[in-house]
Coordinates of C-alpha atoms and ligand atoms in Angstrom, one line a residue:
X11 CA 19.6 -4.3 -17.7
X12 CA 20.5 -5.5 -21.1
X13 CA 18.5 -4.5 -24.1
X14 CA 17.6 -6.8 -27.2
X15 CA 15.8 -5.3 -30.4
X16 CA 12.6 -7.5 -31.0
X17 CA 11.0 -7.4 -35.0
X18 CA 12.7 -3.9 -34.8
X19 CA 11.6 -2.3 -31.6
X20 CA 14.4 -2.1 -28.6
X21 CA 13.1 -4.0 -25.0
X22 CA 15.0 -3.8 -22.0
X23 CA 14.9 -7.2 -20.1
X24 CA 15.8 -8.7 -17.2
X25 CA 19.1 -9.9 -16.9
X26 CA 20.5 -14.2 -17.5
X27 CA 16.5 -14.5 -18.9
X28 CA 16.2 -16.4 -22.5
X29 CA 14.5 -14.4 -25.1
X30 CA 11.2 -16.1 -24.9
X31 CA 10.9 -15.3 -21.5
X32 CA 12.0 -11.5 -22.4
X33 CA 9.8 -11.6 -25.6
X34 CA 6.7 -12.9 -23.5
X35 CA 7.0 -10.2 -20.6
X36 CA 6.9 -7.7 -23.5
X37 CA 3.6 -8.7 -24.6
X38 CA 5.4 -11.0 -27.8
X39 CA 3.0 -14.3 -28.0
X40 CA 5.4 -16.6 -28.7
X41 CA 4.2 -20.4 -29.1
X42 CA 5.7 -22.5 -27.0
X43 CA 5.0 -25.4 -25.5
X44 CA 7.7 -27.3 -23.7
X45 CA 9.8 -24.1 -21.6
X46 CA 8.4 -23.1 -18.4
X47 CA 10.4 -20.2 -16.6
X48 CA 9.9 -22.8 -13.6
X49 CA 11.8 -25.5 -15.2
X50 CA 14.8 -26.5 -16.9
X51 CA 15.0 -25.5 -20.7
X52 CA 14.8 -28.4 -23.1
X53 CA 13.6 -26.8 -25.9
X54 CA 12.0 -29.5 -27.9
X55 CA 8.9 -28.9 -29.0
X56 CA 10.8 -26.7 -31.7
X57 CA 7.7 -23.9 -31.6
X58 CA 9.7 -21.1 -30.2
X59 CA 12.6 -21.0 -32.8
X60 CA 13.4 -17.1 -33.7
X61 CA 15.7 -15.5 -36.8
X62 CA 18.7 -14.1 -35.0
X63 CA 21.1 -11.6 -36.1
X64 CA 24.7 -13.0 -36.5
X65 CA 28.4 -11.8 -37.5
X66 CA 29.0 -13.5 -40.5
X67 CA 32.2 -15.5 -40.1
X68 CA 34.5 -14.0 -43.0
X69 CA 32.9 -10.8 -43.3
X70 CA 32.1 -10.4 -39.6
X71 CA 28.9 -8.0 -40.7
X72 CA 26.0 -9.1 -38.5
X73 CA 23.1 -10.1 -40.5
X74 CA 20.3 -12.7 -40.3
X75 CA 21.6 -16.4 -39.8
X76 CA 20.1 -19.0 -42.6
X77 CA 19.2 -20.9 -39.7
X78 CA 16.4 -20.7 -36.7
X79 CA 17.0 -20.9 -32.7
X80 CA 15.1 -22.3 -29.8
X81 CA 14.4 -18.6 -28.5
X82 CA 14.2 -20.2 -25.1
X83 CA 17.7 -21.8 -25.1
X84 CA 19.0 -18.4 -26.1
X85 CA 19.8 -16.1 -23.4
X86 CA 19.4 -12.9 -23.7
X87 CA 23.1 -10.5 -24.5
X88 CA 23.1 -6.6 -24.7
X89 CA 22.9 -5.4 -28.4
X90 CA 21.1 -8.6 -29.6
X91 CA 18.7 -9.0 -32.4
X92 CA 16.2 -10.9 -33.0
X93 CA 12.8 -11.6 -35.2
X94 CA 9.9 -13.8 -34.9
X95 CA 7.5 -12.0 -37.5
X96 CA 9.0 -13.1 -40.4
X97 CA 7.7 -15.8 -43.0
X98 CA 10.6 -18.2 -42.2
X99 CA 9.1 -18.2 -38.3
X100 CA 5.5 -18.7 -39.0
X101 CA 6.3 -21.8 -41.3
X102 CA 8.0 -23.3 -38.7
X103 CA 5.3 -22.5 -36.5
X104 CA 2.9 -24.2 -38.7
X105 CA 4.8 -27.1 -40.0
X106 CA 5.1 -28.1 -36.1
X107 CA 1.5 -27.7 -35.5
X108 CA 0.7 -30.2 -38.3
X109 CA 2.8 -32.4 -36.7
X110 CA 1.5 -32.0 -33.0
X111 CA -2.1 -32.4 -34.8
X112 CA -1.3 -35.8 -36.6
X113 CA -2.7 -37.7 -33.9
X114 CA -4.4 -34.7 -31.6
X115 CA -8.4 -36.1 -31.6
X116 CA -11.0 -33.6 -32.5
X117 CA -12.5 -33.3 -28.9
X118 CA -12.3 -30.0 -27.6
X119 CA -16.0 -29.7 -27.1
X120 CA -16.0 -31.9 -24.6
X121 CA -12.2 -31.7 -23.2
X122 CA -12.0 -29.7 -19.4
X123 CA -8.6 -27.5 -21.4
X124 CA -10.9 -25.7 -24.1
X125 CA -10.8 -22.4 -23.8
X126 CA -7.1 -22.3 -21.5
X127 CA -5.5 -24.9 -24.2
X128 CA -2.1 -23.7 -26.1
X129 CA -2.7 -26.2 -28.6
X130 CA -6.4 -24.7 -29.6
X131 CA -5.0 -20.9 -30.0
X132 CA -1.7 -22.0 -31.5
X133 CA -3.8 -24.0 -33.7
X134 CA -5.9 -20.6 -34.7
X135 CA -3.3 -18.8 -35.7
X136 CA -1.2 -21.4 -37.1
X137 CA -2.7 -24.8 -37.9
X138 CA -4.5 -25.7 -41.0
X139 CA -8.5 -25.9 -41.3
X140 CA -8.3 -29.4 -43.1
X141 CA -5.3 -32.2 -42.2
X142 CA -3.5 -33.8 -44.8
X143 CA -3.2 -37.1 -42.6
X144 CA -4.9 -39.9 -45.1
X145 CA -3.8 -42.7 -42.3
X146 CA -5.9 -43.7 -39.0
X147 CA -4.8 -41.6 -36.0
X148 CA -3.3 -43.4 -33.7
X149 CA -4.7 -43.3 -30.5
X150 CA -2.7 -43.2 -27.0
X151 CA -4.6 -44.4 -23.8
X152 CA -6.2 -42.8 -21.1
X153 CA -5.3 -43.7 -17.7
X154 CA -5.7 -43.5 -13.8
X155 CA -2.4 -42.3 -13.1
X156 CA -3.2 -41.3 -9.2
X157 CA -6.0 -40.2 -6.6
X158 CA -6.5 -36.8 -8.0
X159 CA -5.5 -37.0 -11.6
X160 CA -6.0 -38.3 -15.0
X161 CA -4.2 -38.7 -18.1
X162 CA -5.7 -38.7 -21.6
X163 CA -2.1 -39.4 -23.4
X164 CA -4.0 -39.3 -27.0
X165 CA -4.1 -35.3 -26.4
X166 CA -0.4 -35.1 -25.1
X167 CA 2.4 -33.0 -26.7
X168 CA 5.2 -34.7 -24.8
X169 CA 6.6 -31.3 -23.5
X170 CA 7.5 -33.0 -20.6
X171 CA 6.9 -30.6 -18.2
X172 CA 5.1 -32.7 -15.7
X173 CA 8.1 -35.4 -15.9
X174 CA 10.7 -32.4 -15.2
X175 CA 7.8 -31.1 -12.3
X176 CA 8.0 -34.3 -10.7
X177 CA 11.9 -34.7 -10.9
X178 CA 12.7 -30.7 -10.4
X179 CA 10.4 -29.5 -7.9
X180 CA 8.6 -32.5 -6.1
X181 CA 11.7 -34.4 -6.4
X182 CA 9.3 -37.5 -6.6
X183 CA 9.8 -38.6 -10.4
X184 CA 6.8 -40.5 -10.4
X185 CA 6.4 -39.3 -14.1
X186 CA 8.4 -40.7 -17.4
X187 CA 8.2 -40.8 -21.3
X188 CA 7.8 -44.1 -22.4
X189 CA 7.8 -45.5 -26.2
X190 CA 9.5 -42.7 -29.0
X191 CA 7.8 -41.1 -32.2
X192 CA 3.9 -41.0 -32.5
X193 CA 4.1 -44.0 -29.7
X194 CA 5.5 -41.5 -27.3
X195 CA 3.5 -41.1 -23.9
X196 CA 3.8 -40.1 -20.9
X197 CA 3.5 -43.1 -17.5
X198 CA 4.1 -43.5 -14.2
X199 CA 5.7 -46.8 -12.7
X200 CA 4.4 -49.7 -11.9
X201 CA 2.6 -49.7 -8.6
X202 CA 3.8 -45.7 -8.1
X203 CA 1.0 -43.6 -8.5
X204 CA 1.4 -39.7 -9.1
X205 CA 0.5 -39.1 -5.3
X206 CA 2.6 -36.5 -3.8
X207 CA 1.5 -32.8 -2.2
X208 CA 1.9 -31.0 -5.2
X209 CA 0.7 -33.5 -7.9
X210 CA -2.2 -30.8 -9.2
X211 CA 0.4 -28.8 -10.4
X212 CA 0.9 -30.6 -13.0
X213 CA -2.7 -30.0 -14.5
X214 CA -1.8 -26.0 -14.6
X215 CA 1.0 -27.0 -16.1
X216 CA -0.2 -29.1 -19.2
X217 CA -0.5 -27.2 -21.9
X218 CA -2.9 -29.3 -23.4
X219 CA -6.3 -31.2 -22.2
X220 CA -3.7 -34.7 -21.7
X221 CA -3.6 -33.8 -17.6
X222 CA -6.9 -33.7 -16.1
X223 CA -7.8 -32.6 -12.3
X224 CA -10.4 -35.8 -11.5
X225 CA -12.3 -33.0 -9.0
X226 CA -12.6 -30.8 -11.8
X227 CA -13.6 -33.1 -14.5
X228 CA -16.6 -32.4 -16.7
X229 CA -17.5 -29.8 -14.5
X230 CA -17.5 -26.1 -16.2
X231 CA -16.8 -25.0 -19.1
X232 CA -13.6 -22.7 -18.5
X233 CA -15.2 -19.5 -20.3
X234 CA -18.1 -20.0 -17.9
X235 CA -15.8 -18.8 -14.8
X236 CA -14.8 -15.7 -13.8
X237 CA -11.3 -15.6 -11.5
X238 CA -10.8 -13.7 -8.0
X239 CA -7.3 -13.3 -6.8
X240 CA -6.9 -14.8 -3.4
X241 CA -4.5 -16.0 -1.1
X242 CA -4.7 -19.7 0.4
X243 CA -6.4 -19.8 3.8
X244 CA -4.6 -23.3 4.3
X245 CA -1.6 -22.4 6.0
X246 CA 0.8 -19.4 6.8
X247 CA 3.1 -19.6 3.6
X248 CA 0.4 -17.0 1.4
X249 CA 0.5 -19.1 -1.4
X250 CA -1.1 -16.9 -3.9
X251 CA -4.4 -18.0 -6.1
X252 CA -6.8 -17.7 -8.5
X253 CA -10.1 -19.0 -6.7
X254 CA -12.1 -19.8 -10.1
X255 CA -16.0 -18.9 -9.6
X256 CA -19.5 -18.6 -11.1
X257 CA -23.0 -17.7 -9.7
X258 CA -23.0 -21.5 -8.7
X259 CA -20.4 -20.6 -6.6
X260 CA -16.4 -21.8 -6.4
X261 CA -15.2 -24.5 -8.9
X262 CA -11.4 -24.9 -8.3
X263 CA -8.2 -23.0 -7.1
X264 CA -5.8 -22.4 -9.3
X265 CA -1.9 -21.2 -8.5
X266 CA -1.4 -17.5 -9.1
X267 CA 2.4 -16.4 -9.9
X268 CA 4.3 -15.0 -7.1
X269 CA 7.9 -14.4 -6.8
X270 CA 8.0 -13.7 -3.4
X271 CA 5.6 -16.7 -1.7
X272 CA 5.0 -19.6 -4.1
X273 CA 6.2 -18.7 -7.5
X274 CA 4.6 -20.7 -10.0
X275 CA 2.8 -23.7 -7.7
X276 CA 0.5 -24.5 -5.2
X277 CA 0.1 -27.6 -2.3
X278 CA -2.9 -29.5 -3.1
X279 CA -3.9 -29.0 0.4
X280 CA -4.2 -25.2 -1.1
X281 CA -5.9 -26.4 -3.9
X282 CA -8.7 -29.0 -2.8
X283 CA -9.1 -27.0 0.5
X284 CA -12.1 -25.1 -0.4
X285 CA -14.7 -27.7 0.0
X286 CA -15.7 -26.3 3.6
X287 CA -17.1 -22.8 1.9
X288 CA -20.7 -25.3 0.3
X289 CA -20.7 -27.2 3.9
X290 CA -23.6 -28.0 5.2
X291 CA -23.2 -27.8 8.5
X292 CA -22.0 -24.0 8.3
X293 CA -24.1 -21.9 10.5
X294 CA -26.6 -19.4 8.3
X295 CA -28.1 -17.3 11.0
X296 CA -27.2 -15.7 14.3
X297 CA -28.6 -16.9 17.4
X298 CA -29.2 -15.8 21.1
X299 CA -30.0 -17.4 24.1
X300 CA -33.5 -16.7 25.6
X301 CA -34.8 -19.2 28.8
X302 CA -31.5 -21.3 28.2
X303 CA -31.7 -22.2 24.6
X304 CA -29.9 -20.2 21.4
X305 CA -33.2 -19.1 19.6
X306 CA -32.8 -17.5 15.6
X307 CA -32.1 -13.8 15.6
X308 CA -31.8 -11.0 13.0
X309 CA -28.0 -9.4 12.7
X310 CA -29.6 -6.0 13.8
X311 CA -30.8 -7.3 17.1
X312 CA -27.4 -9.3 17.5
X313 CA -25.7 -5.3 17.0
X314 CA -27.7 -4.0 19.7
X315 CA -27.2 -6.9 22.1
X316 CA -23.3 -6.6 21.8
X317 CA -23.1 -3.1 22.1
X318 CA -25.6 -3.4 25.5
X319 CA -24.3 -6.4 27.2
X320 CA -20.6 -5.8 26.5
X321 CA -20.7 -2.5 27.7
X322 CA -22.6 -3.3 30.9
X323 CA -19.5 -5.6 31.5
X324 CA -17.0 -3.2 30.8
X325 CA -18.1 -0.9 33.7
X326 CA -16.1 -2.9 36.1
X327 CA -12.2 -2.0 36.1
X328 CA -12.2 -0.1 33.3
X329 CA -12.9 -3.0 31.3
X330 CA -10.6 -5.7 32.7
X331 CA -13.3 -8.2 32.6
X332 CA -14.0 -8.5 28.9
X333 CA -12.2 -10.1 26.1
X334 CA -12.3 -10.6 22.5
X335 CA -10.5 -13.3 20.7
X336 CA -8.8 -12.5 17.7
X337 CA -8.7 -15.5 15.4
X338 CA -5.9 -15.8 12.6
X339 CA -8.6 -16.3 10.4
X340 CA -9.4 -13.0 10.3
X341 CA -7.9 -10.7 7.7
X342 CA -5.8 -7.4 9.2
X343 CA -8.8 -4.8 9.1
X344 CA -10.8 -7.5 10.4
X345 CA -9.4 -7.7 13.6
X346 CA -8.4 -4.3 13.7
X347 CA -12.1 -2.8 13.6
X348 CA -12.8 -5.6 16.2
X349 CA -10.1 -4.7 18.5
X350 CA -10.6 -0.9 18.1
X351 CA -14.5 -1.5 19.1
X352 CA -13.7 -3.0 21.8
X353 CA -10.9 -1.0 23.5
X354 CA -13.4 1.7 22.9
X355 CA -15.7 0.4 25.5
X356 CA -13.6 -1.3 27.4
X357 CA -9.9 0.2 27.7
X358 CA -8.4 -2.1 29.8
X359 CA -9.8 -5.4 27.3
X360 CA -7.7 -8.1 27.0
X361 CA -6.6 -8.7 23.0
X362 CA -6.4 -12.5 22.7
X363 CA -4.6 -13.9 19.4
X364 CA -7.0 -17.0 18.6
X365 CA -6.3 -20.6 18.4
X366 CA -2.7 -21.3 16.0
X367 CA -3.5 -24.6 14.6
X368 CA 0.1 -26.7 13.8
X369 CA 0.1 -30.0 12.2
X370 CA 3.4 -31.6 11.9
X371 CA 6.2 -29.4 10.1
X372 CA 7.3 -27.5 7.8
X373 CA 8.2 -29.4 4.7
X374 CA 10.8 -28.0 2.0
X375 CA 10.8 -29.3 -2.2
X376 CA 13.9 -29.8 -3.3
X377 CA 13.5 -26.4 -5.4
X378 CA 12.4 -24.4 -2.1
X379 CA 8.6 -24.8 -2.1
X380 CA 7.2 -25.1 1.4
X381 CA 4.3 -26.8 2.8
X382 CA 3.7 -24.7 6.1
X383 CA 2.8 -26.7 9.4
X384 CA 1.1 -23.4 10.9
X385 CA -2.5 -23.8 9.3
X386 CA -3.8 -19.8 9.4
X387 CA -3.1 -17.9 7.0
X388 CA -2.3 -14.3 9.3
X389 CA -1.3 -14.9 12.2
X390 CA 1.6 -12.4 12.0
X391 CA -1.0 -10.0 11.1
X392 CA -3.5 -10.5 13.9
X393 CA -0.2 -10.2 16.2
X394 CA 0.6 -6.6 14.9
X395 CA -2.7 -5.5 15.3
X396 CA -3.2 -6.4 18.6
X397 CA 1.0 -5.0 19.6
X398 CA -0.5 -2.0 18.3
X399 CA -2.9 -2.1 20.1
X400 CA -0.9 -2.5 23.3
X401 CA -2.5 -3.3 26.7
X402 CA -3.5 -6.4 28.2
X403 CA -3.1 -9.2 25.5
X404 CA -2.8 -13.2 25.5
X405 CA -2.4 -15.7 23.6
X406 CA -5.3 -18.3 23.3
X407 CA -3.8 -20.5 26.0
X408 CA -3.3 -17.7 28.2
X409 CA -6.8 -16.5 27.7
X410 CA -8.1 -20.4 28.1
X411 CA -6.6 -20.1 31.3
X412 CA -7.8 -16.8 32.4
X413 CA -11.3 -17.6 31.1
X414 CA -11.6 -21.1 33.4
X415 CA -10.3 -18.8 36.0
X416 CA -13.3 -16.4 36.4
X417 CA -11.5 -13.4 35.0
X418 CA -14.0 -12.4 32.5
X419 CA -17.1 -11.1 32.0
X420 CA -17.8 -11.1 28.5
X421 CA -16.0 -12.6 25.6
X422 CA -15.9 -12.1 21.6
X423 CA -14.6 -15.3 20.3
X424 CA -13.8 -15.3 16.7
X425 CA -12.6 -18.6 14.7
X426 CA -13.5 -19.1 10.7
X427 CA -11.3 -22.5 11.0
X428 CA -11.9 -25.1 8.0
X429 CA -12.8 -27.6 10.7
X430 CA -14.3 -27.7 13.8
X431 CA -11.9 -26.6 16.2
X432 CA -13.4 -25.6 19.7
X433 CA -11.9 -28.9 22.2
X434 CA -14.1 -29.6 25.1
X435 CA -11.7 -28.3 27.7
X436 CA -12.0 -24.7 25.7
X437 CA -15.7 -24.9 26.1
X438 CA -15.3 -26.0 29.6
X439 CA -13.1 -23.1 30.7
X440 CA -15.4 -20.4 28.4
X441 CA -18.3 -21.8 30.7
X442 CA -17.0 -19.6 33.2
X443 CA -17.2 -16.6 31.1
X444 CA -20.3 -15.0 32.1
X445 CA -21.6 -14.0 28.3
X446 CA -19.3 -15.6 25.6
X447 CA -20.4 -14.4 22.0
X448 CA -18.8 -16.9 19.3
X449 CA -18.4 -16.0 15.7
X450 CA -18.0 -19.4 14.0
X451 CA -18.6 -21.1 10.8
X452 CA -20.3 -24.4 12.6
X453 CA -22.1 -25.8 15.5
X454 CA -19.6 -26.7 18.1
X455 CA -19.4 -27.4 22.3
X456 CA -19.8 -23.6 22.6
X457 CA -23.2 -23.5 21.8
X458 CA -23.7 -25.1 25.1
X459 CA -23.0 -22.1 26.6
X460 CA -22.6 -19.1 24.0
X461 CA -24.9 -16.1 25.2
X462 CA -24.5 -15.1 20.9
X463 CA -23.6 -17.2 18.3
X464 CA -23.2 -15.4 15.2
X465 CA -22.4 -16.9 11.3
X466 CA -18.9 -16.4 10.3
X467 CA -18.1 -16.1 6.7
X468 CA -15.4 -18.0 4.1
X469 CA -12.0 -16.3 3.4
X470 CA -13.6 -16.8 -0.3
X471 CA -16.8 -14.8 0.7
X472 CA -14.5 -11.8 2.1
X473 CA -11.6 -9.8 1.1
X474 CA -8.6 -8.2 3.1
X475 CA -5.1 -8.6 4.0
X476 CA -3.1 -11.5 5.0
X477 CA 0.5 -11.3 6.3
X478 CA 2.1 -14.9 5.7
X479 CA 4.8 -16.4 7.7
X480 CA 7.9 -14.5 6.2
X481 CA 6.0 -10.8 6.9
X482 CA 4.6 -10.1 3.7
X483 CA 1.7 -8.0 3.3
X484 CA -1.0 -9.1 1.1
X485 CA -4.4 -8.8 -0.7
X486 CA -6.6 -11.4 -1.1
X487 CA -10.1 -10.2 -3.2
X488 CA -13.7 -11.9 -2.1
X489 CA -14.9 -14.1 -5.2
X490 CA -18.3 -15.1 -3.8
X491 CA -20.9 -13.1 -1.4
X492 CA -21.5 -14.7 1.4
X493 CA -24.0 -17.9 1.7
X494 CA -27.5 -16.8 2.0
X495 CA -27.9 -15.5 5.7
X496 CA -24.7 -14.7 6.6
X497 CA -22.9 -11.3 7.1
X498 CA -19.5 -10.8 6.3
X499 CA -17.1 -10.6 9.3
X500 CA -15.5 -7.2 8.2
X501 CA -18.9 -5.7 7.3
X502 CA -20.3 -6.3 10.8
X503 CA -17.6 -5.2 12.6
X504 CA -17.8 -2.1 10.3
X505 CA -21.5 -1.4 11.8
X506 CA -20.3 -2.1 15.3
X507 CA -17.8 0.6 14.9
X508 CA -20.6 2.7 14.0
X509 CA -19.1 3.2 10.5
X510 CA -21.9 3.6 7.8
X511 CA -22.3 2.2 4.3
X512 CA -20.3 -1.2 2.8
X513 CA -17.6 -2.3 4.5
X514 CA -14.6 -1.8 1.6
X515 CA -11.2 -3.5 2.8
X516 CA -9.3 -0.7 1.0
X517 CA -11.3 2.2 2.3
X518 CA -10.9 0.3 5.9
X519 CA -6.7 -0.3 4.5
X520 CA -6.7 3.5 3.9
X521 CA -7.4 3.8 8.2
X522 CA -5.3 1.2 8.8
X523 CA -2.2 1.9 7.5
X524 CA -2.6 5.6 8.8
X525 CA -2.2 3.6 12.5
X526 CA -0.2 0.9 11.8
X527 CA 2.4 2.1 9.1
X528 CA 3.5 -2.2 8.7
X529 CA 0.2 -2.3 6.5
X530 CA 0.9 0.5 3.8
X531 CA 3.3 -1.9 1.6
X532 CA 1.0 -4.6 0.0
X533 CA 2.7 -6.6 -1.9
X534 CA 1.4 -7.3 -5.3
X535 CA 3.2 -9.9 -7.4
X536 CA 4.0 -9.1 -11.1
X537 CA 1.3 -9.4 -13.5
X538 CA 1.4 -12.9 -16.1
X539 CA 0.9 -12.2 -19.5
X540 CA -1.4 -15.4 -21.0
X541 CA 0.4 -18.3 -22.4
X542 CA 3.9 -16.6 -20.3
X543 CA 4.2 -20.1 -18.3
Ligands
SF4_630 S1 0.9 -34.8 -20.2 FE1 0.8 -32.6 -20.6 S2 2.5 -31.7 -19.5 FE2 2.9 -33.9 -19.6 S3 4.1 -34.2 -21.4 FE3 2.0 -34.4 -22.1 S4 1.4 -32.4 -22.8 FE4 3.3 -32.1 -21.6
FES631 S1 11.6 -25.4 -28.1 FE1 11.4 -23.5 -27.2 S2 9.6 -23.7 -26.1 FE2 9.8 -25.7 -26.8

C-alpha cells in the first residue's frame, strides 16, 4: 500500500485512490464539492486544490510547487507529499466560497439541507460573515423536474454530480447543464422527466439544498433525527441504509455505504418503501377464536395457548402433523428460535420456508447496481436455518399442498410482507389445517379460519440478521419500538423458548452462530467519515 505524507504526518492508503479520497479516509476534511468516489473525477469546483511537493526541473530538489492541484485529480504515488494546511490552501478555499455565495440565497432556515449541507460548514470555516456583492443576486428557478423530486437551481453549485449520476450509473441522462457563468443550471429535457428507479439518489448526492426529495420536503429539521443502520426489507440484494427516525416515528431512508451490496446508492423502491410501518390497517393486538369468531387477547394468554394446543398436536407421530412456516421476512435468529421451539415439541415438524415473492427480474445499471426481482430480504437465511435444522422441510408450495391435503394438525404461519399477501387458494387449503396460528401484519382471508392471529412487527421495529441474495451476512439495527400493542417477533419467540428477559439479537447471534457456524461472519461495511462522498 503506498504511503503519502499529509501536512507532515505519513498515511498509508489504498492503492490507484486520489489524495482526497486518501486524505478524507484519514480523517483530513477536505472541501469539496464536485468528486464523488462513485463518479468520474472532474474536478471543477476548484475547493479541493492541495500544495504538492515537486522536483524542481533544473535542480531536480523536490520542494513545494508555486502552483495548487485538484487533490482529487491527483492519484496517489508512494513517497508523495502533500499539504492542505497552509495559508495558500485556505485562500483558495475562501476565495471559491465567495464565489459559490454570489448568488447562494440566505435561506437555510427554511431549506430541508441545513444541518447535512457542504455549502453551510464550508461556509463556517471558510466564507465571510458579510458579502462584498453590491449587485442584485441573480436568482435561478425552481422547478418540477419529476414525480419524486425538486430542484431549487438558485441554491445549486453546478458540481454536476446528478448529471454524471444520471449518465454514469442510471445510464438514463435525464439531467444536463444548461446556460454558463452565474446563468448556469442544471435541467432536464423537454417532456423527460427525472423518473427512473434510482432518481432519489441524486438528493443524497447534492451537496447543497438545490435537489429536494418532494416526500421529504418541509418535513423535519435534519438535527431533529436520529439514524438506525438497517438493511432494505424490499428485496434480496441487502442494500444497506440509514432509516432516519424520531419519536414521531420514521421520516426517510437514506443509502448507507457498502462495498460489498450497494456501494454508494439505493432503488427508490428501497427508499419510499417504508410507508407500510404507519399503516393503518396493521394489526395491533392478538386475537383468538372463541364460539367461531377471533375475539382480542393479551400476548400472555396467546403464550399459553400455543404452547397447549401445539403440543396436544404433536402427540401424534412424533409430531408429523404440525408445521410452522418460516417467512423470509424474518431475520436469522428469528426463525431460528421459532424453529428450535417447535422441533422441541414436535421432532418430526415440518420446517416450511414462507411465501418468496418475485416480481419481474432482476435488473442491472450500467455501473452494476441491481434492482432484485426476489422481494424478501433473507431468504437464503431462513433456508440455512431450517438445512440446519434438517428433518421434514418444504417449501411454501409444498406445504400449500400438504396443508389442503389433511396432513396437519396445527400450523405457525409467519409472513411480515409489505402487502397483503395470503391468496384465497392459500387460505382455502390452510382451512384444512385443524388450528392455523398466523403472525401477520394485516387482516387477510386467514382470519376466516386462524385459531390465533397474532401482530407481527416492521423490519424497522426489530433488529437481526439478514443474508441477501449473494450470501452475505448482515445486521440490520431496530430504529423504532414497535407500534403500540404489538410485540416484537424475536421477543416472543424468545418467551416461547422459555428464555427470560429482552430478546437481544446479538445475545440470541452469540447462540446462533455457536449452531450454525454460516452466522459468525457479519459483515460490516467500512465506516464513512462525514462530507467523504
Ligand atoms: S443540483 Fe446539486 S448535485 Fe446537481 S449540480 Fe447542482 S449542486 Fe450539484
Ligand atoms: S475540484 Fe476537486 S472536488 Fe471539486
Amino acid at each position: 500500500m503506498p504511503k503519502i505524507v499529509i501536512d507532515g504526518k505519513e498515511v498509508e492508503c489504498r492503492e490507484g485512490i486520489p489524495v482526497l479520497q486518501a486524505a478524507l479516509e484519514a480523517g483530513w476534511d477536505v472541501p469539496h464539492y464536485c468528486y464523488h468516489p462513485g463518479l468520474s473525477v472532474v474536478a471543477s469546483c476548484r475547493l479541493c486544490l492541495m500544495e504538492m511537493k515537486l522536483p524542481h526541473p533544473q535542480t531536480k530538489e523536490l520542494g513545494w510547487a508555486p502552483k495548487l492541484f485538484p487533490s482529487c485529480q491527483t492519484p496517489v504515488r508512494d513517497g508523495m507529499e502533500v499539504r492542505f494546511a497552509s495559508e495558500n490552501v485556505r485562500n483558495n478555499a475562501r476565495h471559491v466560497m465567495e464565489y459559490y455565495l454570489l448568488n447562494h440565497p440566505l435561506d437555510c432556515p427554511v431549506c430541508d439541507k441545513a444541518g447535512e449541507c457542504y455549502l453551510q460548514d464550508y461556509n463556517e470555516r471558510f466564507g465571510n460573515a458579510a458579502s462584498r456583492m453590491v449587485e442584485d443576486k441573480y436568482k435561478n428557478p425552481k422547478k418540477d423536474i419529476g414525480p419524486h423530486t425538486l430542484l431549487y437551481s438558485d441554491r445549486c453549485v453546478i458540481c454536476t454530480r446528478c448529471v454524471r449520476f444520471t449518465r454514469e450509473i442510471t445510464g438514463t441522462g435525464e439531467l444536463a447543464v444548461i446556460e454558463r457563468g452565474s446563468r448556469g443550471e442544471i435541467d432536464i429535457f423537454p417532456g423527460v422527466p427525472l423518473d427512473n428507479e434510482l432518481q432519489g439518489n441524486v438528493v443524497d448526492l447534492c451537496p447543497v439544498g438545490a435537489l429536494l426529495d418532494k416526500d421529504f420536503l418541509f418535513k423535519q429539521r435534519v438535527w431533529m433525527l436520529r439514524s438506525a443502520k438497517s438493511i432494505s426489507p424490499v428485496d434480496s440484494g441487502g442494500q444497506n441504509i440509514w432509516i432516519d427516525y424520531n419519536d414521531y416515528g420514521v421520516h426517510r431512508i437514506r443509502p448507507r455505504f457498502n462495498e460489498k451490496a450497494n456501494e454508494w446508492w439505493i432503488s427508490d423502491e428501497a427508499r419510499f418503501g417504508w410507508k407500510y410501518v404507519g399503516d393503518e390497517r396493521r394489526l395491533s393486538q392478538p386475537a383468538v377464536r372463541e364460539a367461531g369468531a377471533l375475539e382480542p387477547t393479551g400476548w400472555d394468554a396467546a403464550l399459553v395457548w400455543l404452547r397447549e394446543k401445539f403440543a396436544a398436536a404433536a402427540q401424534l407421530d412424533d409430531g408429523a402433523a404440525v408445521a410452522a412456516v418460516l417467512s423470509p421476512m424474518l431475520a436469522c435468529e428469528e426463525a431460528w428460535l421459532l424453529a428450535r421451539w417447535v422441533r422441541s415439541i414436535a421432532p418430526q415438524a415440518t420446517l416450511a420456508v414462507g411465501y418468496v415473492p418475485v416480481r419481474g427480474e432482476d435488473k442491472t445499471f450500467p455501473k452494476g447496481f441491481t434492482i432484485r426481482a426476489e422481494k424478501c430480504p433473507n431468504r437464503r437465511g431462513v433456508e440455512t436455518v431450517v438445512a440446519h435444522f434438517g428433518g421434514p422441510s418444504a417449501s411454501f408450495d409444498e406445504f400449500v399442498r400438504a396443508a389442503g391435503e389433511g396432513r396437519f394438525k396445527a400450523a405457525y404461519v409467519t409472513g411480515g410482507y409489505p402487502d397483503p399477501w395470503i391468496a384465497d387458494d392459500v387460505a382455502a387449503a390452510l382451512a384444512k389445517v385443524e388450528r392455523v396460528v398466523v403472525h401477520d401484519l394485516y387482516p387477510g382471508p386467514l382470519d376466516a379460519h386462524a385459531a390465533l392471529r397474532l401482530p407481527a412487527a416492521t423490519w424497522a421495529e426489530r433488529e437481526g440478521l439478514f443474508v441477501n441474495c449473494d450470501g452475505l451476512v448482515q445486521p440490520f439495527e431496530r430504529a423504532i419500538p414497535p407500534r403500540e400493542g404489538v410485540k416484537s417477533e424475536g421477543q416472543f419467540f424468545y418467551e416461547l423458548a422459555g428464555e427470560v428477559g429482552l430478546f437481544r439479537a446479538g445475545k440470541v447471534r452469540t447462540m446462533l452462530a455457536a449452531e450454525i457456524p454460516a452466522f459468525a461472519e457479519v459483515f460490516e461495511p467500512r465506516e464513512v467519515p462525514k462530507h467523504a462522498h
